[in-house]
Amino acid sequence: MRLWCPGPRGTSGIPGNAAGRPGLPKGSMPGRAPPEPPRPEPPWESGPGPSGGRSGGPSQQPPRESPRGLLRRASAEPPRESCPEPSRNASPQPWPERSGGPSRQPSGESPPGSSRERSGSASGKPSPERRPQAPPVPSPDRGARRGPGAAGPGPEDLVRAARAAGVRDERVLEALRSVPRDAFVPRAEAGSAYRDAPVPLPHGQVTTQPSLVALMVEALGLTGGERVLEIGTGYGFQTAVLARLAGEVVSVERLPDVAGRARRRLSRAGIGNVSVSTGDGTLGVPERAPYDAVVVSAAFPEVPGPLVGQLRTGGRLVQPIGPGGREQVRQYERTPRGLVLRRTVVSARFVRLYGVHGYPPGTEP
């Protein structure tokens, strides 16, 4: 059977079928019996013949039913298919959904079983197979210190400067590479940390040039287990390099605020085999003697006697010898006969060594 559906606007309630059957009168609704027609209905028009065309004569179909009978049959049998609802331009449109029925497909999605779902594309052509993408390659750490040609100078610049100055001990070069110099200079000078040049400190002091640090440390001949006495801590850069190469470092700084900054910076760097004390460096630290090596980071025309006495026999001492400003860095060795000069490491300029066995405080040049 066929389900009766409302006709186009401005026409009868039920459209005629393909055989030309008349629709219901205006104002009637599907499922409600219409009034009997006032006059006999005209005979059926000729319908399609067995071959699909019109026969040209009266239709040989069985007697037709009245609209009332058709409606009774339509209400008795459940509908088996939906009917299109004509729009204003009479083109077929989907039947409006009723409450409780199946939900409408979301916009942009294809109903199950559609050609889009079967083929994977709207055109019906098979879509290319999706291949799993490789995971992204992690970018290098942006916080890492970088060398020249990148964000600016870095530790490798200091290593190259030390090589150019004559340093050959690879352990010393590796220690110079591993210590972040920008952590051992004043914050205002951090941009100059990886230049091979001194950096100013409070009270008119300066740090030692990194390549000169490397030359002096190399002259000590450290092998890894020594106890080293350092005179002149500064902000702790040379102290940190020594700590990478020796077993223990005892450092003395005469300025209390500078010594405090050095302790904090060494602690933040995780260096634990170092002790920093405040005092007169020319007196050394006798309670921790003897020492396998002594390095002095200030100039005086001779080596202070207490430092010689605290150096073990066979140990080395490196000190700039001069009045302050025109020095020769010399390497000494303690022998049973006393301190013996072995060689001159390099010519350089240093601040003065102040103390009981150095220049009296307040006699700056």
Coordinates of C-alpha atoms in Angstrom, one line a residue:
M1 CA 0.0 0.0 0.0
R2 CA 1.0 3.7 -0.1
L3 CA 1.0 6.1 2.8
W4 CA -1.0 9.3 2.3
C5 CA 1.0 12.5 2.9
P6 CA 0.2 16.1 2.8
G7 CA 0.4 17.7 -0.7
P8 CA 2.0 21.0 -1.8
R9 CA 0.8 24.2 -0.3
G10 CA -2.2 25.5 -2.2
T11 CA -3.3 22.0 -3.3
S12 CA -5.5 19.3 -1.8
G13 CA -4.3 17.6 1.4
I14 CA -3.3 14.4 -0.3
P15 CA -1.6 14.4 -3.7
G16 CA -2.7 12.2 -6.5
N17 CA -0.6 9.1 -7.1
A18 CA 1.2 8.2 -10.3
A19 CA -2.1 6.9 -11.7
G20 CA -3.7 10.3 -11.4
R21 CA -5.8 9.6 -8.4
P22 CA -7.4 12.7 -6.9
G23 CA -6.3 14.2 -3.5
L24 CA -8.4 15.0 -0.4
P25 CA -10.3 18.2 -0.3
K26 CA -8.8 21.3 1.3
G27 CA -8.9 21.5 5.1
S28 CA -8.8 17.7 5.6
M29 CA -6.0 16.0 7.5
P30 CA -4.6 12.5 6.9
G31 CA -6.2 9.9 9.2
R32 CA -9.6 11.7 9.4
A33 CA -12.5 10.6 7.3
P34 CA -13.5 13.4 4.8
P35 CA -17.1 14.1 3.9
E36 CA -18.7 12.2 1.1
P37 CA -18.3 13.9 -2.3
P38 CA -21.4 15.8 -3.4
R39 CA -21.5 14.2 -6.8
P40 CA -20.3 11.0 -8.4
E41 CA -16.7 11.1 -9.3
P42 CA -15.6 11.0 -12.9
P43 CA -14.2 7.8 -14.2
W44 CA -10.5 7.0 -13.8
E45 CA -8.1 8.3 -16.3
S46 CA -6.2 5.9 -18.4
G47 CA -3.2 4.6 -16.4
P48 CA 0.0 3.0 -17.3
G49 CA -0.2 -0.3 -19.2
P50 CA 1.8 -3.4 -18.7
S51 CA 4.6 -2.0 -20.8
G52 CA 4.9 1.2 -18.7
G53 CA 3.2 3.5 -21.3
R54 CA -0.5 4.5 -21.5
S55 CA -2.9 2.2 -23.3
G56 CA -4.9 5.1 -24.8
G57 CA -8.2 3.7 -23.6
P58 CA -10.1 3.1 -20.4
S59 CA -8.1 1.5 -17.7
Q60 CA -8.7 -2.2 -17.0
Q61 CA -8.1 -1.8 -13.3
P62 CA -10.5 -3.1 -10.6
P63 CA -13.1 -0.8 -9.2
R64 CA -11.7 1.9 -7.2
E65 CA -12.3 2.5 -3.5
S66 CA -13.8 5.5 -2.0
P67 CA -11.5 7.9 -0.1
R68 CA -13.1 6.8 3.1
G69 CA -12.0 3.2 2.5
L70 CA -8.6 4.3 1.5
L71 CA -8.2 6.2 4.7
R72 CA -9.5 3.3 6.7
R73 CA -6.9 1.0 5.2
A74 CA -4.1 3.6 5.7
S75 CA -4.9 3.9 9.4
A76 CA -5.1 0.2 9.9
E77 CA -1.7 -0.7 8.4
P78 CA 1.5 0.8 9.7
P79 CA 3.4 2.9 7.2
R80 CA 6.2 1.1 5.5
E81 CA 8.0 4.1 4.0
S82 CA 8.2 7.8 4.5
C83 CA 6.8 10.2 2.1
P84 CA 8.4 13.4 0.8
E85 CA 7.0 16.7 1.8
P86 CA 7.0 19.1 -1.2
S87 CA 8.6 22.5 -0.6
R88 CA 7.6 25.8 -2.0
N89 CA 9.2 25.0 -5.3
A90 CA 7.6 21.5 -5.3
S91 CA 11.0 19.8 -5.1
P92 CA 11.1 16.7 -2.9
Q93 CA 12.3 17.3 0.6
P94 CA 12.9 14.9 3.6
W95 CA 9.8 14.3 5.7
P96 CA 10.0 16.3 9.0
E97 CA 10.9 14.2 12.0
R98 CA 8.5 13.5 14.8
S99 CA 9.2 13.4 18.5
G100 CA 10.4 10.0 19.7
G101 CA 11.7 9.1 16.2
P102 CA 15.3 8.6 15.1
S103 CA 17.4 11.7 15.5
R104 CA 18.6 13.8 12.6
Q105 CA 22.2 13.3 11.4
P106 CA 24.4 16.1 12.6
S107 CA 25.4 18.6 10.0
G108 CA 28.5 17.6 8.0
E109 CA 28.2 13.9 8.9
S110 CA 27.1 11.2 6.6
P111 CA 24.5 8.7 7.7
P112 CA 25.7 5.1 8.4
G113 CA 26.1 3.1 5.2
S114 CA 26.4 6.1 3.0
S115 CA 28.9 6.3 0.1
R116 CA 31.0 8.7 2.2
E117 CA 31.3 6.1 5.0
R118 CA 32.0 3.3 2.6
S119 CA 34.6 5.0 0.4
G120 CA 36.1 7.3 3.0
S121 CA 35.6 10.5 0.8
A122 CA 32.7 12.5 -0.5
S123 CA 33.6 11.8 -4.1
G124 CA 33.3 8.0 -3.6
K125 CA 37.0 7.5 -4.3
P126 CA 39.0 5.6 -1.7
S127 CA 40.9 7.9 0.6
P128 CA 44.7 7.3 0.9
E129 CA 45.7 5.2 3.8
R130 CA 46.6 7.1 6.9
R131 CA 50.2 6.4 8.0
P132 CA 51.4 7.0 11.6
Q133 CA 53.5 10.1 11.8
A134 CA 56.9 9.9 13.4
P135 CA 57.2 11.6 16.8
P136 CA 58.7 15.1 16.8
V137 CA 62.4 15.4 17.3
P138 CA 63.1 17.1 20.6
S139 CA 64.7 20.5 20.2
P140 CA 68.0 21.1 22.0
D141 CA 67.8 22.6 25.4
R142 CA 67.5 26.4 25.0
G143 CA 68.9 26.9 28.5
A144 CA 72.2 25.2 27.8
R145 CA 75.2 27.4 27.4
R146 CA 76.3 27.7 23.8
G147 CA 79.5 28.6 22.1
P148 CA 80.4 31.1 19.4
G149 CA 78.1 31.5 16.4
A150 CA 75.0 30.9 18.6
A151 CA 73.8 33.1 21.3
G152 CA 77.2 34.5 22.2
P153 CA 80.5 33.5 23.8
G154 CA 80.5 30.3 25.9
P155 CA 82.9 28.0 27.8
E156 CA 84.5 26.7 24.6
D157 CA 85.7 30.2 24.0
L158 CA 87.6 30.1 27.2
V159 CA 89.0 26.7 26.4
R160 CA 90.3 28.0 23.0
A161 CA 91.9 31.0 24.7
A162 CA 93.6 28.7 27.2
R163 CA 95.0 26.4 24.4
A164 CA 96.2 29.5 22.6
A165 CA 98.0 30.6 25.8
G166 CA 99.9 27.3 25.9
V167 CA 97.8 25.1 28.2
R168 CA 98.1 21.4 27.2
D169 CA 96.7 19.5 30.2
E170 CA 93.4 18.1 29.0
R171 CA 92.1 17.7 32.6
V172 CA 92.6 21.4 33.2
L173 CA 90.9 22.3 29.9
E174 CA 87.9 20.1 30.8
A175 CA 87.6 21.7 34.3
L176 CA 87.7 25.1 32.6
R177 CA 84.9 23.9 30.3
S178 CA 82.7 22.5 33.0
V179 CA 82.7 25.5 35.4
P180 CA 80.1 28.1 34.4
R181 CA 82.0 31.3 34.8
D182 CA 78.9 33.5 34.6
A183 CA 78.0 32.0 38.0
F184 CA 81.2 33.4 39.5
V185 CA 81.1 37.0 38.4
P186 CA 78.9 40.0 39.5
R187 CA 75.5 39.9 38.0
A188 CA 76.2 43.1 36.1
E189 CA 79.2 41.5 34.4
A190 CA 77.5 38.3 33.4
G191 CA 77.5 39.3 29.7
S192 CA 81.4 39.5 29.8
A193 CA 81.8 36.1 31.7
Y194 CA 83.0 34.1 28.6
R195 CA 85.4 36.7 27.3
D196 CA 89.1 35.9 28.2
A197 CA 89.5 39.1 30.3
P198 CA 89.4 40.1 34.0
V199 CA 86.1 41.2 35.5
P200 CA 85.9 43.9 38.1
L201 CA 84.9 43.0 41.7
P202 CA 84.0 45.2 44.7
H203 CA 86.7 47.2 46.6
G204 CA 88.8 47.7 43.5
Q205 CA 89.6 44.0 43.0
V206 CA 89.4 42.1 39.8
T207 CA 89.1 38.4 38.8
T208 CA 92.0 36.6 37.2
Q209 CA 91.9 36.2 33.4
P210 CA 90.6 32.7 32.6
S211 CA 93.5 31.7 30.4
L212 CA 95.9 32.9 33.1
V213 CA 93.9 30.8 35.7
A214 CA 94.4 27.8 33.5
L215 CA 98.2 28.4 33.2
M216 CA 98.6 28.8 36.9
V217 CA 96.5 25.7 37.8
E218 CA 98.3 23.6 35.2
A219 CA 101.7 24.6 36.8
L220 CA 100.6 23.0 40.1
G221 CA 100.6 19.6 38.4
L222 CA 97.5 18.3 40.2
T223 CA 96.6 14.6 39.8
G224 CA 93.3 14.4 41.7
G225 CA 93.9 13.7 45.4
E226 CA 95.8 16.8 46.6
R227 CA 95.0 19.3 49.3
V228 CA 95.4 22.8 47.8
L229 CA 95.8 26.1 49.6
E230 CA 94.5 29.1 47.6
I231 CA 95.3 32.7 48.6
G232 CA 92.7 35.1 47.2
T233 CA 89.3 33.5 46.7
G234 CA 87.5 36.4 44.8
Y235 CA 84.1 35.2 43.7
G236 CA 85.3 31.6 43.5
F237 CA 85.9 30.8 39.8
Q238 CA 89.5 29.6 40.2
T239 CA 88.4 27.9 43.5
A240 CA 85.8 25.9 41.5
V241 CA 88.4 24.9 38.8
L242 CA 90.8 23.7 41.5
A243 CA 88.0 21.7 43.1
R244 CA 87.5 19.8 39.9
L245 CA 91.1 18.7 39.9
A246 CA 92.0 18.2 43.5
G247 CA 90.7 16.3 46.5
E248 CA 90.3 19.4 48.8
V249 CA 90.7 23.1 48.5
V250 CA 91.3 25.5 51.4
S251 CA 90.8 29.1 50.3
V252 CA 91.5 32.4 52.2
E253 CA 89.9 35.8 51.3
R254 CA 90.7 39.0 53.2
L255 CA 87.4 40.8 52.4
P256 CA 84.5 39.4 54.4
D257 CA 81.7 40.4 52.0
V258 CA 83.6 38.9 49.0
A259 CA 84.2 35.7 50.9
G260 CA 80.5 35.4 51.7
R261 CA 79.6 35.8 48.1
A262 CA 82.1 33.1 47.1
R263 CA 80.7 30.7 49.6
R264 CA 77.1 31.1 48.3
R265 CA 78.2 30.8 44.7
L266 CA 80.2 27.7 45.3
S267 CA 77.3 26.2 47.3
R268 CA 74.8 26.9 44.5
A269 CA 77.2 25.2 42.0
G270 CA 77.1 22.1 44.2
I271 CA 80.9 22.2 45.0
G272 CA 81.4 20.6 48.4
N273 CA 85.1 19.9 48.7
V274 CA 86.0 23.6 49.3
S275 CA 86.2 25.7 52.5
V276 CA 86.5 29.5 52.4
S277 CA 87.7 31.5 55.4
T278 CA 88.3 35.2 55.9
G279 CA 91.7 36.3 57.1
D280 CA 95.2 37.3 56.2
G281 CA 96.3 35.1 53.3
T282 CA 100.0 35.7 53.9
L283 CA 99.6 33.7 57.1
G284 CA 98.1 30.7 55.4
V285 CA 95.9 28.2 57.3
P286 CA 98.4 26.3 59.5
E287 CA 95.8 24.1 61.1
R288 CA 95.1 22.4 57.8
A289 CA 98.7 22.0 56.7
P290 CA 100.6 20.5 55.1
Y291 CA 99.5 21.2 51.6
D292 CA 100.4 19.5 48.4
A293 CA 100.1 22.7 46.4
V294 CA 99.8 26.4 47.0
V295 CA 98.5 29.1 44.6
V296 CA 98.7 32.8 45.3
S297 CA 96.5 35.2 43.3
A298 CA 98.1 38.5 44.3
A299 CA 101.6 39.9 43.7
F300 CA 104.5 40.5 46.1
P301 CA 108.2 40.6 45.4
E302 CA 108.8 37.4 47.4
V303 CA 107.0 34.3 48.7
P304 CA 105.6 34.8 52.2
G305 CA 107.5 32.6 54.7
P306 CA 104.4 30.9 56.3
L307 CA 103.3 29.6 52.9
V308 CA 106.7 27.9 52.4
G309 CA 106.5 26.4 55.8
Q310 CA 103.0 24.9 55.2
L311 CA 104.0 23.3 51.8
R312 CA 105.1 19.7 52.1
T313 CA 108.3 18.5 50.6
G314 CA 107.9 17.9 46.9
G315 CA 104.9 20.2 46.7
R316 CA 104.6 23.1 44.2
L317 CA 103.8 26.7 44.8
V318 CA 102.8 29.2 42.0
Q319 CA 102.8 33.0 42.7
P320 CA 103.2 36.2 40.7
I321 CA 106.4 37.9 41.8
G322 CA 106.6 41.7 41.5
P323 CA 105.4 45.0 43.0
G324 CA 101.9 44.7 41.6
G325 CA 101.2 45.6 37.9
R326 CA 104.4 44.1 36.4
E327 CA 104.8 40.5 37.5
Q328 CA 106.3 37.2 36.5
V329 CA 104.2 34.1 37.5
R330 CA 106.7 31.6 38.8
Q331 CA 106.6 27.9 39.7
Y332 CA 108.4 26.8 42.8
E333 CA 109.0 23.4 44.4
R334 CA 109.6 22.6 48.0
T335 CA 112.8 20.5 48.6
P336 CA 114.6 19.4 51.7
R337 CA 116.8 22.5 51.3
G338 CA 113.9 24.9 50.9
L339 CA 112.0 26.5 48.1
V340 CA 113.5 26.2 44.6
L341 CA 112.5 28.1 41.5
R342 CA 111.6 25.8 38.6
R343 CA 110.4 28.1 35.9
T344 CA 108.6 31.3 34.9
V345 CA 105.1 30.4 33.7
V346 CA 104.1 33.7 32.1
S347 CA 104.3 37.5 32.5
A348 CA 101.2 39.2 33.8
R349 CA 99.7 42.0 35.9
F350 CA 98.1 41.4 39.3
V351 CA 96.8 43.3 42.3
R352 CA 99.0 43.6 45.4
L353 CA 99.1 41.0 48.1
Y354 CA 98.2 42.6 51.5
G355 CA 99.0 41.2 54.9
V356 CA 101.6 40.8 57.6
H357 CA 104.0 39.2 55.1
G358 CA 102.9 41.3 52.2
Y359 CA 102.0 44.9 51.6
P360 CA 100.5 46.8 54.5
P361 CA 96.7 47.5 54.0
G362 CA 96.1 51.0 52.7
T363 CA 99.3 51.2 50.6
E364 CA 97.6 50.8 47.2
P365 CA 99.8 52.1 44.4

